[in-house]
Coordinates of C-alpha atoms in Angstrom, one line a residue:
M236 CA 15.3 -87.4 -31.0
S237 CA 17.8 -87.5 -33.9
K238 CA 20.6 -85.0 -34.2
S239 CA 19.0 -83.4 -37.2
S240 CA 15.7 -83.2 -35.4
R241 CA 17.3 -81.6 -32.4
N242 CA 19.0 -79.0 -34.6
L243 CA 15.7 -78.1 -36.2
W244 CA 14.1 -77.8 -32.8
W245 CA 16.8 -75.5 -31.5
S246 CA 16.7 -73.4 -34.7
A247 CA 13.0 -73.0 -34.4
L248 CA 13.3 -72.1 -30.7
A249 CA 16.1 -69.5 -31.4
C250 CA 14.0 -68.0 -34.2
T251 CA 11.0 -67.7 -32.0
A252 CA 13.1 -66.0 -29.3
L253 CA 14.7 -63.7 -31.8
V254 CA 11.3 -62.6 -33.2
A255 CA 10.0 -61.9 -29.6
A256 CA 13.2 -60.0 -28.7
C257 CA 13.1 -57.9 -31.9
G258 CA 9.4 -57.2 -31.7
E259 CA 8.8 -58.1 -35.3
D260 CA 5.2 -59.3 -35.8
D261 CA 4.8 -58.8 -32.1
P262 CA 1.1 -58.5 -31.6
S263 CA 1.6 -56.6 -28.3
G264 CA 3.8 -53.9 -30.0
P265 CA 2.4 -50.8 -31.6
S266 CA 1.6 -50.8 -35.2
L267 CA 3.6 -48.1 -37.0
T268 CA 3.0 -46.7 -40.5
P269 CA 6.0 -45.9 -42.6
P270 CA 7.1 -42.2 -42.7
N271 CA 5.9 -40.2 -45.7
G272 CA 7.1 -37.0 -47.2
L273 CA 10.8 -37.9 -47.2
T274 CA 12.9 -35.3 -48.9
A275 CA 16.7 -35.3 -49.3
T276 CA 18.5 -32.0 -50.1
A277 CA 22.2 -31.5 -50.6
T278 CA 23.2 -28.7 -48.3
S279 CA 26.9 -28.5 -49.2
T280 CA 29.5 -30.4 -51.2
T281 CA 29.6 -33.1 -48.5
S282 CA 26.3 -33.1 -46.8
V283 CA 22.6 -33.9 -47.2
H284 CA 19.7 -32.8 -45.1
L285 CA 16.7 -35.2 -44.7
T286 CA 13.2 -34.3 -43.5
W287 CA 10.0 -36.4 -43.3
N288 CA 6.6 -36.3 -41.7
A289 CA 6.2 -37.5 -38.1
V290 CA 4.6 -40.9 -37.5
T291 CA 2.1 -41.2 -34.6
G292 CA 3.5 -43.3 -31.8
A293 CA 7.1 -43.2 -33.1
G294 CA 9.8 -42.5 -30.6
S295 CA 12.7 -42.5 -33.1
Y296 CA 13.6 -43.1 -36.7
V297 CA 16.3 -45.2 -38.4
I298 CA 17.9 -43.8 -41.5
E299 CA 19.4 -46.0 -44.2
R300 CA 21.7 -44.8 -47.0
A301 CA 22.8 -46.4 -50.2
L302 CA 25.5 -45.2 -52.6
G303 CA 24.2 -45.1 -56.2
A304 CA 22.6 -48.5 -57.0
G305 CA 24.3 -50.2 -54.0
A306 CA 22.8 -51.9 -51.0
F307 CA 21.3 -49.9 -48.1
A308 CA 23.0 -49.7 -44.8
E309 CA 22.2 -47.8 -41.6
A310 CA 23.4 -44.2 -41.6
G311 CA 22.1 -43.2 -38.2
T312 CA 19.1 -42.6 -36.1
S313 CA 17.1 -39.5 -35.1
A314 CA 14.7 -38.6 -32.4
T315 CA 13.2 -35.8 -34.6
T316 CA 11.9 -35.7 -38.2
S317 CA 15.2 -34.5 -39.7
F318 CA 18.7 -35.9 -40.1
D319 CA 21.9 -34.4 -41.4
D320 CA 24.3 -36.8 -43.2
D321 CA 27.8 -35.4 -43.4
G322 CA 31.1 -36.6 -44.8
L323 CA 29.8 -37.6 -48.2
T324 CA 31.5 -37.6 -51.6
E325 CA 30.9 -34.6 -53.8
G326 CA 29.1 -35.5 -57.0
A327 CA 28.0 -38.9 -55.8
T328 CA 24.3 -39.8 -55.7
Y329 CA 23.0 -41.2 -52.4
R330 CA 19.6 -42.9 -51.9
Y331 CA 17.8 -42.7 -48.5
R332 CA 14.9 -44.4 -46.7
V333 CA 13.5 -44.0 -43.2
A334 CA 11.7 -46.3 -40.8
A335 CA 9.8 -45.4 -37.6
R336 CA 10.6 -47.1 -34.3
A337 CA 8.7 -47.4 -31.0
G338 CA 10.5 -49.4 -28.4
S339 CA 11.2 -52.7 -30.1
S340 CA 8.7 -52.3 -33.0
S341 CA 9.6 -50.8 -36.4
S342 CA 7.6 -49.8 -39.4
D343 CA 8.4 -50.7 -43.0
F344 CA 10.7 -48.3 -44.7
S345 CA 9.5 -45.2 -46.4
N346 CA 9.7 -44.5 -50.1
E347 CA 13.2 -43.5 -51.3
A348 CA 14.6 -40.0 -51.8
S349 CA 17.9 -39.2 -53.4
A350 CA 20.4 -36.3 -53.4
T351 CA 23.7 -35.5 -54.9
P352 CA 26.0 -33.3 -52.8
G353 CA 27.3 -30.6 -55.2
S354 CA 29.3 -27.4 -55.1
Q355 CA 27.8 -24.6 -53.2
I356 CA 27.3 -21.6 -55.6
E357 CA 27.6 -18.1 -54.2
V358 CA 25.2 -15.7 -55.9
T359 CA 26.8 -12.3 -55.6
A360 CA 25.7 -10.3 -58.6
D361 CA 22.4 -9.5 -60.4
I362 CA 21.2 -12.0 -63.0
T363 CA 21.1 -10.3 -66.4
A364 CA 20.8 -13.3 -68.7
S365 CA 18.5 -16.4 -68.5
T366 CA 19.9 -18.9 -66.0
T367 CA 19.0 -22.3 -64.6
W368 CA 19.7 -23.4 -61.0
T369 CA 19.8 -27.2 -60.5
K370 CA 19.0 -29.4 -57.5
D371 CA 22.5 -30.9 -57.3
K372 CA 23.8 -27.5 -56.0
V373 CA 23.0 -25.2 -53.2
Y374 CA 22.7 -21.5 -54.1
R375 CA 23.7 -19.0 -51.5
L376 CA 22.3 -15.5 -51.9
K377 CA 24.9 -13.0 -50.8
G378 CA 23.2 -9.6 -51.0
F379 CA 20.2 -8.0 -52.8
I380 CA 20.1 -10.1 -56.0
H381 CA 17.9 -8.9 -58.8
V382 CA 16.8 -10.9 -61.9
Q383 CA 16.8 -8.1 -64.4
N384 CA 14.4 -7.2 -67.2
G385 CA 14.5 -9.8 -70.0
A386 CA 16.1 -12.5 -68.0
T387 CA 14.4 -15.7 -66.8
L388 CA 15.6 -17.6 -63.7
T389 CA 14.6 -21.3 -63.9
I390 CA 14.8 -23.4 -60.7
E391 CA 14.7 -27.2 -60.8
A392 CA 12.4 -29.1 -58.5
G393 CA 14.3 -30.0 -55.3
T394 CA 16.7 -27.1 -55.4
R395 CA 17.7 -25.4 -52.1
I396 CA 18.4 -21.6 -52.1
E397 CA 19.8 -20.1 -48.9
G398 CA 19.9 -16.4 -47.8
D399 CA 23.3 -15.8 -46.3
Y400 CA 22.9 -15.0 -42.7
N401 CA 26.1 -13.0 -42.6
T402 CA 25.2 -10.8 -45.6
L403 CA 22.7 -8.3 -44.4
G404 CA 19.6 -8.2 -46.7
A405 CA 20.2 -11.3 -48.8
S406 CA 17.1 -11.6 -51.0
L407 CA 15.9 -12.4 -54.4
F408 CA 14.0 -9.8 -56.6
I409 CA 12.3 -10.7 -59.8
M410 CA 12.1 -7.3 -61.5
R411 CA 9.6 -6.0 -63.9
G412 CA 10.1 -7.6 -67.3
A413 CA 11.9 -10.6 -65.8
R414 CA 10.5 -14.0 -64.9
I415 CA 11.0 -16.8 -62.5
E416 CA 10.1 -20.4 -63.4
A417 CA 10.2 -22.3 -60.1
N418 CA 8.4 -25.6 -60.6
G419 CA 8.8 -27.8 -57.6
T420 CA 6.8 -31.0 -56.8
A421 CA 5.2 -32.3 -53.7
D422 CA 8.1 -34.8 -53.4
E423 CA 10.7 -32.3 -54.3
P424 CA 9.7 -28.8 -53.2
I425 CA 12.0 -25.8 -54.0
V426 CA 13.1 -24.4 -50.6
F427 CA 14.3 -20.9 -49.9
T428 CA 15.7 -20.8 -46.3
S429 CA 18.3 -19.4 -44.0
S430 CA 21.9 -20.4 -44.3
R431 CA 22.0 -21.2 -40.6
A432 CA 21.7 -24.8 -39.5
P433 CA 18.3 -26.2 -38.4
G434 CA 17.8 -25.4 -34.7
Q435 CA 19.6 -22.0 -35.0
R436 CA 17.3 -20.3 -37.6
E437 CA 15.3 -17.2 -36.8
A438 CA 12.7 -15.0 -38.4
G439 CA 14.5 -12.3 -40.4
D440 CA 17.7 -14.3 -41.0
W441 CA 17.4 -13.1 -44.7
G442 CA 15.2 -11.0 -46.9
G443 CA 12.7 -13.0 -48.9
L444 CA 11.3 -13.5 -52.4
I445 CA 9.9 -10.4 -54.2
L446 CA 8.2 -10.3 -57.6
I447 CA 7.6 -6.9 -59.3
G448 CA 5.3 -7.0 -62.3
N449 CA 3.7 -4.6 -64.7
G450 CA 0.2 -4.8 -63.2
I451 CA -1.9 -1.8 -62.2
I452 CA -2.0 -0.3 -58.7
N453 CA -4.1 2.6 -57.4
R454 CA -1.3 4.9 -56.3
A455 CA 0.4 7.3 -58.6
S456 CA 4.1 7.0 -59.3
P457 CA 6.4 6.9 -57.5
V458 CA 5.5 4.2 -55.0
N459 CA 8.7 2.7 -53.6
L460 CA 8.9 -0.8 -52.3
E461 CA 9.3 -1.0 -48.6
G462 CA 12.9 -2.2 -47.8
S463 CA 14.4 -1.0 -51.0
G464 CA 16.7 2.1 -51.4
T465 CA 18.9 1.6 -48.4
D466 CA 22.2 1.8 -50.2
A467 CA 23.8 1.4 -53.6
S468 CA 23.4 -2.3 -53.6
N469 CA 19.7 -2.0 -52.8
P470 CA 18.3 0.8 -55.0
L471 CA 14.8 2.1 -54.8
I472 CA 12.3 0.1 -56.6
N473 CA 9.2 2.0 -57.9
Y474 CA 6.5 -0.5 -58.7
A475 CA 3.8 2.0 -59.7
G476 CA 3.0 2.9 -63.4
G477 CA 2.2 -0.5 -64.6
T478 CA -0.4 -0.9 -67.3
D479 CA -1.0 -4.7 -67.8
N480 CA -2.9 -6.7 -65.2
A481 CA -2.4 -9.8 -67.4
D482 CA 1.4 -9.5 -67.1
N483 CA 3.3 -12.7 -66.6
S484 CA 6.2 -12.8 -64.0
G485 CA 6.5 -16.6 -64.3
T486 CA 5.6 -19.6 -62.0
L487 CA 5.9 -20.5 -58.4
R488 CA 4.7 -24.0 -57.7
Y489 CA 5.6 -26.1 -54.6
V490 CA 7.8 -23.4 -53.2
R491 CA 8.6 -22.9 -49.4
V492 CA 10.1 -19.8 -48.1
E493 CA 11.5 -19.9 -44.5
F494 CA 12.8 -17.5 -41.9
A495 CA 12.7 -14.5 -44.1
G496 CA 11.6 -10.9 -43.4
F497 CA 15.0 -9.2 -42.8
A498 CA 14.8 -5.4 -42.3
P499 CA 17.4 -3.5 -44.3
Q500 CA 16.5 -0.5 -42.0
E501 CA 14.3 0.0 -39.0
N502 CA 10.6 -0.4 -39.7
A503 CA 11.2 -1.5 -43.2
E504 CA 11.1 -5.3 -43.1
L505 CA 10.8 -7.4 -46.3
N506 CA 8.0 -9.9 -46.5
T507 CA 8.3 -13.6 -47.0
F508 CA 6.4 -13.4 -50.3
T509 CA 5.9 -10.0 -51.9
F510 CA 3.8 -9.6 -55.0
A511 CA 4.0 -6.0 -56.2
A512 CA 1.8 -5.2 -59.2
V513 CA 2.0 -8.9 -60.4
G514 CA -0.3 -9.8 -63.2
S515 CA -2.7 -12.6 -63.7
G516 CA -0.4 -14.3 -66.3
T517 CA 1.7 -15.4 -63.3
T518 CA 1.0 -18.8 -61.7
L519 CA 1.1 -19.2 -57.9
E520 CA 0.3 -22.7 -56.5
Y521 CA 1.3 -24.6 -53.4
L522 CA 3.4 -22.0 -51.5
Q523 CA 4.3 -22.0 -47.8
S524 CA 5.6 -19.1 -45.7
L525 CA 7.3 -20.3 -42.6
N526 CA 8.3 -18.0 -39.6
G527 CA 8.8 -14.8 -41.6
L528 CA 9.3 -11.6 -39.7
D529 CA 6.7 -9.4 -41.5
D530 CA 3.8 -10.4 -43.7
A531 CA 3.7 -13.9 -45.1
F532 CA 1.9 -13.1 -48.4
E533 CA 1.7 -9.4 -49.4
F534 CA -0.2 -8.3 -52.6
F535 CA 0.3 -4.7 -53.8
G536 CA -2.2 -4.2 -56.6
G537 CA -2.1 -6.3 -59.7
A538 CA -4.3 -9.2 -60.5
V539 CA -2.4 -12.4 -59.9
D540 CA -4.5 -15.4 -58.7
A541 CA -3.3 -18.0 -56.2
K542 CA -4.3 -21.4 -54.9
Y543 CA -3.1 -23.6 -52.1
L544 CA -1.2 -21.2 -49.8
V545 CA 0.0 -22.0 -46.2
S546 CA 1.3 -19.5 -43.7
Y547 CA 2.8 -20.8 -40.5
N548 CA 3.7 -18.3 -37.8
S549 CA 3.8 -15.0 -39.5
G550 CA 5.5 -12.0 -37.8
D551 CA 2.7 -9.7 -38.9
D552 CA -0.3 -10.4 -41.2
H553 CA -0.7 -13.8 -42.9
F554 CA -2.4 -12.4 -46.0
D555 CA -2.2 -8.6 -46.8
M556 CA -3.9 -7.2 -49.9
S557 CA -4.0 -3.5 -50.8
E558 CA -3.5 -0.8 -53.5
G559 CA -6.0 -2.1 -56.0
Y560 CA -5.4 -5.8 -55.8
V561 CA -8.1 -7.6 -57.8
G562 CA -6.9 -11.2 -57.9
R563 CA -8.5 -14.3 -56.4
I564 CA -7.3 -16.7 -53.7
Q565 CA -8.8 -20.1 -53.0
F566 CA -7.6 -22.7 -50.5
A567 CA -5.5 -20.9 -48.0
I568 CA -4.3 -21.8 -44.5
A569 CA -3.0 -19.5 -41.8
Y570 CA -2.0 -20.9 -38.5
Q571 CA -0.4 -18.9 -35.6
T572 CA 1.1 -20.5 -32.5
R573 CA 3.5 -17.8 -31.1
T574 CA 4.8 -14.3 -31.2
V575 CA 7.5 -14.2 -33.9
I576 CA 10.7 -12.7 -32.5
P577 CA 13.2 -11.0 -34.9
R578 CA 16.7 -12.4 -35.2
Q579 CA 19.4 -11.0 -32.9
G580 CA 21.5 -8.1 -33.8
A581 CA 19.5 -6.8 -36.9
P582 CA 16.7 -4.2 -37.4
G583 CA 13.2 -5.5 -37.1
N584 CA 10.3 -5.3 -34.8
I585 CA 7.7 -7.5 -33.1
S586 CA 4.3 -6.6 -34.7
S587 CA 1.8 -4.9 -32.4
D588 CA -1.2 -5.7 -34.7
P589 CA -0.9 -9.0 -36.5
Q590 CA -4.1 -10.2 -38.3
G591 CA -5.2 -13.2 -40.3
I592 CA -6.2 -11.0 -43.3
E593 CA -5.5 -7.3 -43.4
N594 CA -6.8 -5.5 -46.5
D595 CA -6.7 -1.8 -47.3
G596 CA -8.0 0.3 -50.2
C597 CA -5.5 3.0 -50.6
A598 CA -3.5 4.7 -47.9
G599 CA -0.4 6.9 -47.8
A600 CA 1.1 9.2 -50.4
N601 CA -0.1 9.4 -54.0
C602 CA -3.6 8.1 -53.5
T603 CA -5.1 10.4 -56.0
N604 CA -8.7 10.0 -54.6
G605 CA -7.8 9.0 -51.1
E606 CA -9.3 5.7 -49.9
N607 CA -11.6 5.8 -53.0
S608 CA -8.7 5.7 -55.4
T609 CA -9.2 3.3 -58.4
P610 CA -8.9 0.6 -59.2
L611 CA -10.7 -0.3 -56.0
N612 CA -9.1 -3.0 -53.9
I613 CA -11.6 -5.9 -54.6
P614 CA -10.0 -9.4 -54.1
M615 CA -11.8 -12.6 -53.7
V616 CA -10.9 -15.0 -50.9
A617 CA -12.6 -18.4 -50.8
N618 CA -12.0 -21.4 -48.6
A619 CA -9.6 -19.9 -46.1
T620 CA -8.8 -21.5 -42.8
L621 CA -7.5 -18.7 -40.5
I622 CA -6.5 -19.8 -37.0
G623 CA -5.2 -17.3 -34.6
P624 CA -2.7 -17.8 -31.7
P625 CA -3.5 -19.5 -28.4
A626 CA -4.8 -17.5 -25.5
T627 CA -1.3 -17.4 -24.0
V628 CA -0.1 -15.2 -26.9
T629 CA -1.3 -11.6 -26.6
N630 CA -0.7 -8.4 -28.5
S631 CA -1.4 -4.8 -27.7
S632 CA -3.7 -4.7 -30.7
G633 CA -4.4 -6.8 -33.7
N634 CA -5.5 -10.4 -33.2
I635 CA -8.5 -10.0 -35.5
G636 CA -9.2 -12.7 -38.1
M637 CA -10.1 -10.3 -40.9
M638 CA -9.3 -6.6 -40.9
L639 CA -11.0 -4.9 -43.8
R640 CA -10.5 -1.1 -43.8
R641 CA -9.5 2.1 -45.7
G642 CA -12.0 1.6 -48.5
T643 CA -11.3 -2.0 -49.4
G644 CA -14.0 -4.2 -50.9
G645 CA -13.9 -7.9 -51.8
Y646 CA -15.7 -11.1 -51.7
Y647 CA -15.0 -13.5 -48.8
V648 CA -16.8 -16.8 -48.9
N649 CA -16.8 -20.4 -47.5
S650 CA -14.1 -19.7 -45.0
V651 CA -13.3 -20.5 -41.3
V652 CA -12.1 -17.7 -38.9
A653 CA -11.2 -19.1 -35.5
R654 CA -9.3 -18.4 -32.3
W655 CA -8.8 -14.6 -32.6
S656 CA -8.9 -13.0 -29.2
R657 CA -10.4 -9.5 -30.2
A658 CA -12.9 -10.2 -33.0
G659 CA -13.6 -12.4 -35.9
I660 CA -14.0 -9.6 -38.4
S661 CA -13.5 -5.8 -38.4
L662 CA -15.0 -3.5 -41.0
R663 CA -13.4 -0.1 -40.5
D664 CA -13.9 3.3 -42.1
Q665 CA -16.9 4.7 -43.8
S666 CA -15.2 4.2 -47.2
T667 CA -15.2 0.5 -46.5
L668 CA -18.9 0.4 -45.5
D669 CA -19.6 2.3 -48.7
R670 CA -18.5 -0.8 -50.6
L671 CA -21.6 -2.5 -49.3
P672 CA -23.5 -4.2 -50.9
G673 CA -22.1 -4.4 -54.5
D674 CA -18.4 -4.5 -54.0
L675 CA -18.1 -6.1 -50.5
A676 CA -19.7 -9.3 -49.5
L677 CA -19.2 -12.0 -46.8
G678 CA -21.1 -15.3 -47.3
N679 CA -21.1 -18.6 -45.6
M680 CA -18.4 -17.9 -43.1
L681 CA -17.9 -19.8 -39.9
I682 CA -16.5 -17.6 -37.0
A683 CA -15.5 -19.5 -33.9
E684 CA -13.6 -18.9 -30.6
A685 CA -13.8 -15.2 -30.8
P686 CA -15.5 -12.8 -28.4
V687 CA -17.6 -11.1 -31.1
L688 CA -18.4 -11.7 -34.8
F689 CA -17.9 -8.1 -35.8
Q690 CA -15.7 -5.6 -33.9
P691 CA -18.1 -2.9 -32.7
Q692 CA -18.1 0.2 -34.9
T693 CA -19.6 3.5 -33.8
G694 CA -22.6 4.6 -35.8
A695 CA -22.6 1.7 -38.3
T696 CA -24.9 -1.2 -38.5
I697 CA -22.9 -4.0 -40.1
Q698 CA -24.5 -7.4 -39.5
G699 CA -27.1 -8.1 -42.0
S700 CA -25.9 -5.6 -44.5
V701 CA -24.0 -8.1 -46.7
D702 CA -26.6 -9.3 -49.2
E703 CA -24.6 -11.7 -51.5
G704 CA -24.9 -15.5 -51.1
D705 CA -26.8 -17.0 -48.2
N706 CA -25.7 -14.4 -45.7
N707 CA -24.8 -17.4 -43.6
L708 CA -22.3 -15.9 -41.2
V709 CA -22.3 -18.5 -38.4
F710 CA -20.9 -17.3 -35.1
Q711 CA -19.9 -20.1 -32.6
N712 CA -18.0 -18.5 -29.8
G713 CA -18.2 -21.7 -27.7
T714 CA -16.7 -23.9 -30.4
T715 CA -12.9 -24.1 -30.3
A716 CA -10.6 -24.1 -33.3
T717 CA -9.1 -27.4 -31.9
S718 CA -12.4 -29.1 -32.1
L719 CA -13.1 -28.0 -35.7
F720 CA -10.1 -29.9 -37.2
L721 CA -8.5 -33.2 -36.9
T722 CA -5.1 -32.1 -35.6
V723 CA -4.7 -28.5 -34.6
P724 CA -3.3 -28.2 -31.1
D725 CA -4.4 -25.5 -28.7
A726 CA -0.8 -25.0 -27.7
E727 CA 2.3 -24.8 -30.0
P728 CA 2.9 -28.2 -31.6
A729 CA 6.2 -30.0 -31.4
N730 CA 8.9 -28.8 -33.8
G731 CA 8.1 -30.5 -37.1
A732 CA 4.8 -31.9 -36.0
T733 CA 2.2 -33.3 -38.4
L734 CA -0.9 -31.2 -38.5
D735 CA -4.2 -32.0 -40.1
F736 CA -6.6 -29.2 -41.2
T737 CA -9.3 -31.6 -42.3
P738 CA -12.6 -30.9 -40.6
A739 CA -13.2 -33.3 -37.7
A740 CA -16.2 -35.6 -37.6
G741 CA -19.3 -33.5 -36.9
S742 CA -17.4 -30.2 -37.4
A743 CA -19.4 -27.2 -38.6
A744 CA -16.7 -26.6 -41.1
A745 CA -17.6 -29.8 -42.9
T746 CA -20.9 -28.3 -44.2
G747 CA -22.4 -24.9 -44.8
G748 CA -20.5 -23.8 -47.9
L749 CA -22.0 -21.7 -50.6
E750 CA -22.5 -24.3 -53.3
T751 CA -23.8 -21.9 -56.0
F752 CA -22.3 -18.5 -56.4
P753 CA -24.8 -15.7 -57.1
G754 CA -24.4 -12.4 -58.8
N755 CA -21.3 -10.5 -58.2
I756 CA -19.6 -13.4 -56.5
A757 CA -20.1 -15.6 -59.5
T758 CA -18.8 -12.9 -61.8
K759 CA -15.7 -12.4 -59.7
A760 CA -15.0 -16.2 -59.3
G761 CA -15.1 -16.9 -63.0
T762 CA -13.7 -20.3 -63.7
F763 CA -10.8 -19.9 -61.1
V764 CA -12.7 -20.2 -57.9
T765 CA -15.1 -23.1 -57.5
P766 CA -18.0 -23.3 -55.0
T767 CA -17.8 -25.9 -52.2
A768 CA -20.3 -27.6 -49.8
Y769 CA -17.8 -27.1 -47.0
R770 CA -16.1 -24.2 -45.3
G771 CA -12.4 -23.8 -44.9
A772 CA -9.4 -24.9 -46.9
V773 CA -9.8 -28.6 -46.9
A774 CA -12.6 -30.9 -48.0
P775 CA -13.9 -33.5 -45.6
G776 CA -12.3 -36.7 -46.6
G777 CA -10.6 -34.9 -49.5
P778 CA -6.9 -34.8 -50.4
K779 CA -4.5 -33.3 -47.7
W780 CA -3.0 -31.0 -50.3
W781 CA -0.4 -29.5 -47.9
E782 CA 1.2 -32.8 -47.0
G783 CA 4.7 -33.8 -48.2
W784 CA 6.0 -30.3 -49.2
T785 CA 5.3 -28.2 -46.1
T786 CA 6.9 -28.3 -42.7
F787 CA 5.9 -26.9 -39.4
A788 CA 9.3 -26.1 -38.0
V789 CA 10.1 -23.5 -35.3
N790 CA 13.8 -23.0 -36.0

């Protein structure tokens, strides 16, 4: 053999050994898909926080970084789906990509995400003139911040807003006559979160996001917002007296609000999202509440519509509608895995009666006609997936999928209510039953993994009294929530896990929807709510609309 032939032979042998050692194209190694949903967010003047969706079979991830248009180089590895990159240069733009690893096998790299560490802006005073917040900065709320009448707060896609953990009550109020224009994207959601580092965050670390509109409620003035009026920096907010259900408070699109629900005083927690008398001119799409202490989405009157809502681990109710709310909600996910514990050293309580939906007509002071005060509370909820906590999580009361009481009506169709330990649905109070049949209807609902379809009510015959739609209330106590969907664990999933709420093959949720709306349901739906052939928030084989901008983090 010639010298040149020997060199070629040894080179080929070395190459073969190297490929085998590295696992590249190794047919015996696992096949890994590249991570998706990569986001890069500047968290200070010198740091960037990365998150991405988990890859099935991956044991770790390698992160590469490039400065500007430069070449990529390894920045580190992570055993989780997040990474903090520190020691960066303020004002420089960094590009990132991530690959999954399992043993000696690696996936291709993900799509790129970029971030520019910028100055952290402390927000300490009310906003009285139109203002824009940009994604190259981190905005730290230090106190009760009010966007005042006449001002518009515009927030760029990818912007991070932190509620300062050390400033009790840090929160953002969009006041009557003000607007918020927060237009995130699936790749660059706008994130409101705790100022504490990942792994340390708790429910109630900060206040939350509150919109006050000029819509109509069914209680006479004054009606003061819970959590307001605790001191001079947090004045009472009266949201009664509105006259315009078409009022426009702005836009929230691809917005995630995490670890909110701080209580300025005992028994007065703020909600993650509060919509008080918000009008239908407001746009609400692709919103997630994550580990908030009180309700995830609370609607007090008004007529705002909403689509594509996700609530993960709510301290109290996932969706709460009262005081004459007449809006419509379609495609909503609620998923509970634990009892949400308040942050240490601050007011706040563990809820004794958390529900999937809790709707009331009118209750409390200034209900001029008691539970029959007008406008009646008549929302529409279509294509909800409401999944309660595992059997290991118990409460003294609550744990009902849908609690309809105190004179509420509404139209509830094409939804799945599963894994609620006390009942699927509760219709309480004669004033609620009086809404049947015209102003209260339940059609084409699937109730599973619950001891009873309806919580027993003394002296009332409920089942069969809903006469809209197909009256197809399917009760399958022997069917588990886990079996209905592709990836919904029976126990709490790993921190940052990838979940899939698509109906599983053969799932009863994949069919049975009300495909043509009749009568009052059709009138209420208008052009906003569309009929579907399936039940629940996700179409079989359809888009996974929550992916990329949500996270299922615990802390």
